[in-house]
Coordinates of C-alpha atoms in Angstrom, one line a residue:
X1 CA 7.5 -7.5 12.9
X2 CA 6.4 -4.0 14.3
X3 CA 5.1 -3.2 10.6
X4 CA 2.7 -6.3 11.0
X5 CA 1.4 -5.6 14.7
X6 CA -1.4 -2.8 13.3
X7 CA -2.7 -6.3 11.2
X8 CA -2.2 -8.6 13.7
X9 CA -3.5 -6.8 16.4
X10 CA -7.2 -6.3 15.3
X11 CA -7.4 -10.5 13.8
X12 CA -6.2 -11.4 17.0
X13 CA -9.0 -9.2 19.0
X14 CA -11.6 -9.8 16.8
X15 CA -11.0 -13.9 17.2
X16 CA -11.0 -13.6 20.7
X17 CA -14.1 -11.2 21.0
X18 CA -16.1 -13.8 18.4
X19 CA -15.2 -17.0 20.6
X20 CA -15.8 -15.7 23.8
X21 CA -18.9 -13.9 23.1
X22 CA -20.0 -17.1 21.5
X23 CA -19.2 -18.9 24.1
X24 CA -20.8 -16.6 26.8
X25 CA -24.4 -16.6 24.5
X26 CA -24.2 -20.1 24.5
X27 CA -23.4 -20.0 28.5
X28 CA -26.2 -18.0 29.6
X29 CA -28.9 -19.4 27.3
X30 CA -28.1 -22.9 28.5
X31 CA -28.6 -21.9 32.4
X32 CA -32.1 -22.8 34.1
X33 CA -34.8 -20.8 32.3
X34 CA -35.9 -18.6 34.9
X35 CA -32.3 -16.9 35.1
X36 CA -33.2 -15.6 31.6
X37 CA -34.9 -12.7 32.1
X38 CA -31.7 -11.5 34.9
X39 CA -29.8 -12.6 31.7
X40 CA -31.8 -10.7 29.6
X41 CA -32.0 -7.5 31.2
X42 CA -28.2 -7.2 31.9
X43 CA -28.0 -7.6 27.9
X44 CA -30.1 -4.9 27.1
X45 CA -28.5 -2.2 29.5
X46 CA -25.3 -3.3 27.6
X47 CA -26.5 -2.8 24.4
X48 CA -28.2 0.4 25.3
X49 CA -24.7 1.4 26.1
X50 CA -23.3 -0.1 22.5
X51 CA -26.4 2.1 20.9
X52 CA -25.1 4.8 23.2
X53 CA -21.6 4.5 22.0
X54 CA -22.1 3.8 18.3
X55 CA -23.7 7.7 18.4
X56 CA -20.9 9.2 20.3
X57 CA -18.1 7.7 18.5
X58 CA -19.5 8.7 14.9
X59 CA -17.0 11.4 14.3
X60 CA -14.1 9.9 15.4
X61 CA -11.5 8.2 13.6
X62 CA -9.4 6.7 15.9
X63 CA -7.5 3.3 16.4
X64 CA -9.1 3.0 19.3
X65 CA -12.8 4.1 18.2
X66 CA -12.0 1.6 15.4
X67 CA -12.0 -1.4 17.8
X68 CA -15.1 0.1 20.0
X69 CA -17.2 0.5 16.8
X70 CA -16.5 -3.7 15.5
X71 CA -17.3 -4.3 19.4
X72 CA -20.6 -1.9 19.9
X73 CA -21.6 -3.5 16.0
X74 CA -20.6 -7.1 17.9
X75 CA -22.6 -6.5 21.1
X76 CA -25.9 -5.3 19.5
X77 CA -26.2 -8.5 17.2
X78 CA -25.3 -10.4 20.5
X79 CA -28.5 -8.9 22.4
X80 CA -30.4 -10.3 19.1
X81 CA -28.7 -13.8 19.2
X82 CA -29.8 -13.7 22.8
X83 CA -33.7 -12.6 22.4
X84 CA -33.8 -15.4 19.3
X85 CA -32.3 -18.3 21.7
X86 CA -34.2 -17.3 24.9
X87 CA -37.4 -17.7 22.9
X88 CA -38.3 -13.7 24.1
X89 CA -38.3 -12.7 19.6
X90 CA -39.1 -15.7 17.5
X91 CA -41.7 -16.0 14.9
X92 CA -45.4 -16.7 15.1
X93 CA -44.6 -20.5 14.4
X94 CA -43.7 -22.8 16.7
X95 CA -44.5 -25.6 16.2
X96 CA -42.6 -29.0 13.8
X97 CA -42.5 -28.8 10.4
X98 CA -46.3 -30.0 8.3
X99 CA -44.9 -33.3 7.3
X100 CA -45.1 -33.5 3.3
X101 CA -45.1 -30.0 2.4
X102 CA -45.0 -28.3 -1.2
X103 CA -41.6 -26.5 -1.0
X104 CA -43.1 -22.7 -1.2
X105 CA -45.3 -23.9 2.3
X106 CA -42.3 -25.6 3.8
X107 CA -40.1 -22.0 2.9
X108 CA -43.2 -19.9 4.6
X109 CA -43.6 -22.1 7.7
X110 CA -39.9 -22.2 7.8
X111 CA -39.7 -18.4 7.2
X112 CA -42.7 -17.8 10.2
X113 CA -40.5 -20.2 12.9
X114 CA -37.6 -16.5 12.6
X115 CA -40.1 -13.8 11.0
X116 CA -40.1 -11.7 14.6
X117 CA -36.3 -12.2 14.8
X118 CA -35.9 -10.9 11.4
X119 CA -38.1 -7.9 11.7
X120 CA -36.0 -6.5 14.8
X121 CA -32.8 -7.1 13.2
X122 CA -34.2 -5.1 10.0
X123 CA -35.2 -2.5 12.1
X124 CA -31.9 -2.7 13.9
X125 CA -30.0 -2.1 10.7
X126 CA -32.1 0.8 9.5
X127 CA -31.4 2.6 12.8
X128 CA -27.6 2.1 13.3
X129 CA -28.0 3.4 9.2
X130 CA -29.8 6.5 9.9
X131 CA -27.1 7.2 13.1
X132 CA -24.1 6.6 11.3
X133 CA -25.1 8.3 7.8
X134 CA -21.7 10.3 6.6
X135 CA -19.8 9.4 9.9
X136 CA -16.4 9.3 10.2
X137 CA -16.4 5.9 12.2
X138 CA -19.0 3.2 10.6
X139 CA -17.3 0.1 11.6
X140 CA -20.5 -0.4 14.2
X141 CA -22.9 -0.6 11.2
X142 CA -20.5 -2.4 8.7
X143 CA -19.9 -5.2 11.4
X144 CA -24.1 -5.8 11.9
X145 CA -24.5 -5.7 9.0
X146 CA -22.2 -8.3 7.6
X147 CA -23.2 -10.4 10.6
X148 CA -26.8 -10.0 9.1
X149 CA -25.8 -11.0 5.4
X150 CA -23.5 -14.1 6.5
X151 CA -25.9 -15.2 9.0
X152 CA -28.8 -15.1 5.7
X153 CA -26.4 -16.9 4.1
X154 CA -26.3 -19.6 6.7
X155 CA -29.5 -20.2 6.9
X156 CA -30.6 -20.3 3.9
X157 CA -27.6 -22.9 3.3
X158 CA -29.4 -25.0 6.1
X159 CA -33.1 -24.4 4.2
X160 CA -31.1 -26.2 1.5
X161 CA -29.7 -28.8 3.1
X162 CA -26.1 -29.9 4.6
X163 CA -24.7 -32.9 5.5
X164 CA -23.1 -31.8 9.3
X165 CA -25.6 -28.8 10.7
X166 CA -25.0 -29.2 14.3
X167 CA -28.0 -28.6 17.0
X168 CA -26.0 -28.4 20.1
X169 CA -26.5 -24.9 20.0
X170 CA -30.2 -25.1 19.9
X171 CA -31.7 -25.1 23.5
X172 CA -34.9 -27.4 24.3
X173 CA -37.3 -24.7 24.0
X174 CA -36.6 -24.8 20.1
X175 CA -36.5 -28.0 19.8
X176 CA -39.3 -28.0 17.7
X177 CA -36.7 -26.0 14.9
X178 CA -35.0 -29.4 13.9
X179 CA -37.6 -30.3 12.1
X180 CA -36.6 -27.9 10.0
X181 CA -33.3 -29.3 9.1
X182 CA -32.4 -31.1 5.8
X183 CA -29.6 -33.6 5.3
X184 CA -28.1 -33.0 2.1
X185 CA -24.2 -33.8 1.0
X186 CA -24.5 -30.1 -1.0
X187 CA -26.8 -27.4 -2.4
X188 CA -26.2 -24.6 -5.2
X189 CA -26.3 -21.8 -2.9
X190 CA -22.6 -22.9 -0.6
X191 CA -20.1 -22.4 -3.5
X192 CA -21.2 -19.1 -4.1
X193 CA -21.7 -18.1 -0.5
X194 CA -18.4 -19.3 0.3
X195 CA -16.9 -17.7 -2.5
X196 CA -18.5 -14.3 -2.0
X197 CA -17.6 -14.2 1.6
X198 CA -14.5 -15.3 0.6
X199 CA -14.2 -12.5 -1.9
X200 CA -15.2 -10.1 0.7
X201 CA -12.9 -10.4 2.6
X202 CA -9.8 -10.4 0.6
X203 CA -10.9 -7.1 -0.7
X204 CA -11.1 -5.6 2.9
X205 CA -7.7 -6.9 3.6
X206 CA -6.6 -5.8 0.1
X207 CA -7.4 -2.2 0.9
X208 CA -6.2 -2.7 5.0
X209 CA -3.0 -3.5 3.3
X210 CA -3.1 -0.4 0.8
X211 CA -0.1 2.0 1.2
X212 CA -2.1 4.9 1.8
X213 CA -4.9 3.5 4.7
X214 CA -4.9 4.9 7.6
X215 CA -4.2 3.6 11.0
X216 CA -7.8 3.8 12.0
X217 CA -9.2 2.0 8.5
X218 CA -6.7 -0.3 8.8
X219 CA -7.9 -1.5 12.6
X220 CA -11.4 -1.6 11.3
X221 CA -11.1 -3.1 7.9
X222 CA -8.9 -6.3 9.2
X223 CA -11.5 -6.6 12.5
X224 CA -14.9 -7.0 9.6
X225 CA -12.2 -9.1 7.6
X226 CA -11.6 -11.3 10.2
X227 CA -15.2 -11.6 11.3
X228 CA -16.3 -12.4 8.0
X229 CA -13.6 -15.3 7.8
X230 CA -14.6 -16.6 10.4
X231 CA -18.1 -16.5 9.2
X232 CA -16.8 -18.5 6.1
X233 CA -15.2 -21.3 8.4
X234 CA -18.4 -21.7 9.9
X235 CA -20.0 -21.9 6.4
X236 CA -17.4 -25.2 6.5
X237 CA -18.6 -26.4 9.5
X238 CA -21.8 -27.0 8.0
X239 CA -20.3 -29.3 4.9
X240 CA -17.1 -31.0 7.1
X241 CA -17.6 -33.9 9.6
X242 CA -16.1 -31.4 12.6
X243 CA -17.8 -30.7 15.5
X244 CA -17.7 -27.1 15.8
X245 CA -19.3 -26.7 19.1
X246 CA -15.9 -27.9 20.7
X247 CA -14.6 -24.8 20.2
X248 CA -17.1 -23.7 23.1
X249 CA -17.1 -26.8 25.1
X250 CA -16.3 -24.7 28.6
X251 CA -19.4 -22.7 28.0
X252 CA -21.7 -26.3 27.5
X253 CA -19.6 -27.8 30.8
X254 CA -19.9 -25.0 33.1
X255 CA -23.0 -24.5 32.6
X256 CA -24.5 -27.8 32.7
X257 CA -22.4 -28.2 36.5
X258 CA -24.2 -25.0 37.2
X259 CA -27.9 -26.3 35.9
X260 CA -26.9 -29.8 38.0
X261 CA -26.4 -27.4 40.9
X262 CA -29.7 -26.0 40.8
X263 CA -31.4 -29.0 40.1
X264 CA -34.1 -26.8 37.6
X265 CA -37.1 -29.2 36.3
X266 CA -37.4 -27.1 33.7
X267 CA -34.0 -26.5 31.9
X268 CA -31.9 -29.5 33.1
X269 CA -28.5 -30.3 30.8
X270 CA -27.1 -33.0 33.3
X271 CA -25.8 -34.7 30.0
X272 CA -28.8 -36.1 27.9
X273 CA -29.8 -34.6 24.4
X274 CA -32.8 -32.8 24.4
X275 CA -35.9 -34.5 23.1
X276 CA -36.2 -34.5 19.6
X277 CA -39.0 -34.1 17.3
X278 CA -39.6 -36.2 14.4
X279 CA -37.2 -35.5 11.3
X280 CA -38.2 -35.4 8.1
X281 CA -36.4 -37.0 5.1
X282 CA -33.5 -35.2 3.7
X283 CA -35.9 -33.2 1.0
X284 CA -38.0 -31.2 3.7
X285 CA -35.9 -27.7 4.1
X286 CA -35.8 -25.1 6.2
X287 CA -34.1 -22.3 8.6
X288 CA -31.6 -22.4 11.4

């Protein structure tokens, strides 16, 4: 059992750290609007601190500097998830879908609704790049960066079309984004996503599990294994009638007690759905 604990110690900390931090996003962004820039701000000083800490921690190769590099990677695409949610980096478009589209208009309006969002986290990557170039400890870059890559992959899956996308993550402010959304029972591109990520991350665990991998590789390797695992689950939740959200249902309670409390006219989740735009047919495509 002792042989195992250097495997399962890093799956179970990188399950925990992707649920909760999920789950606090998903808290925080669904609290009365005009907490969101206190929300904000504490973000940014923490990932300040991750950018910080991805620097220092370059020449180490440690168990330990294993688990803060997944976590610093972890934390910096949080602070993005956060700006993109809040409404603070979007795209120049916001506004429904044009009803009736030619597909290359639909792809560009869809692409302008995240083109802001997308610019930062390309610029993002570049940077943690450049810092980390021949570093001992990389696992800060490796784990935004396959965040970036399965989260593409997600979206372009909803462009396409899937039969169970679910919108309870999308706040009211964005309501305008599921007009975007197709209904489709499959598309071309989910097979092969699935079975890249899939693929993926067999081979980190493949080379966790090598004889000769050290302690530290072996803490890092299972964490981005894990992560991306879970990134193909959610891939599943997209094609399988299961509610994913469940698995944060404390963060959508709490917070909705906390938005009764305050009573805000502006951001009230007391129960009802936000209002919805108008959906297209199951042919109009676009981005999550």
């Amino acid at each position: 059992m002792d042989s195992l604990m250097p495997y399962v110690l890093p799956v179970l900390y990188a399950l925990f750290l992707w649920w909760f931090s999920t789950g606090l996003i998903l808290w925080l962004n669904r609290l009365p609007r005009r907490t969101y820039r206190w929300s904000l701000a504490a973000a940014t000083a923490v990932a300040a601190a991750a950018c910080v800490g991805v620097v220092q921690i370059g020449d180490e190769a440690t168990v330990g500097s294993a688990y803060l590099g997944f976590t610093f990677g972890l934390v910096i695409w949080g602070w993005h998830e956060m700006t993109f949610l809040m409404g603070y980096i979007t795209g120049p478009r916001v506004v429904p879908q044009t009803p009736v589209a030619r597909v290359i208009r639909r792809f560009f309006e869809a692409l302008a609704t995240i083109a802001y969002h997308e610019l930062a986290i390309a610029v993002t990557a570049g940077l943690l790049v450049i810092a980390t170039w021949d570093a001992a400890n990389q696992f800060a870059t490796w784990t935004f960066l396959a965040l970036w890559g399965l989260r593409l992959s997600a979206k372009l899956n909803v462009f396409l079309g899937v039969p169970n996308f679910t919108d309870d993550f999308l706040p009211t402010h964005l309501g305008y984004l599921r007009t975007y959304f197709p209904v489709r029972v499959m598309n071309p591109l989910f097979p092969v996503s699935v079975t890249a990520a899939t693929g993926a991350a067999a081979l980190l665990l493949a080379r966790a599990w090598h004889g000769d991998t050290t302690a530290f590789a072996i803490a890092g390797l299972t964490s981005l294994a894990t992560l991306i695992a879970l990134a193909v689950l959610e891939h599943w939740f997209l094609v399988l009638p299961i509610r994913d959200s469940a698995l944060w249902q404390w963060a959508f309670d709490s917070s909705r007690r906390t938005a009764e409390t305050a009573a805000d006219p502006d951001q009230r989740t007391s129960g009802a759905k936000a209002p919805r735009f108008e959906t297209r047919p199951a042919q109009m495509t676009g981005p999550t």
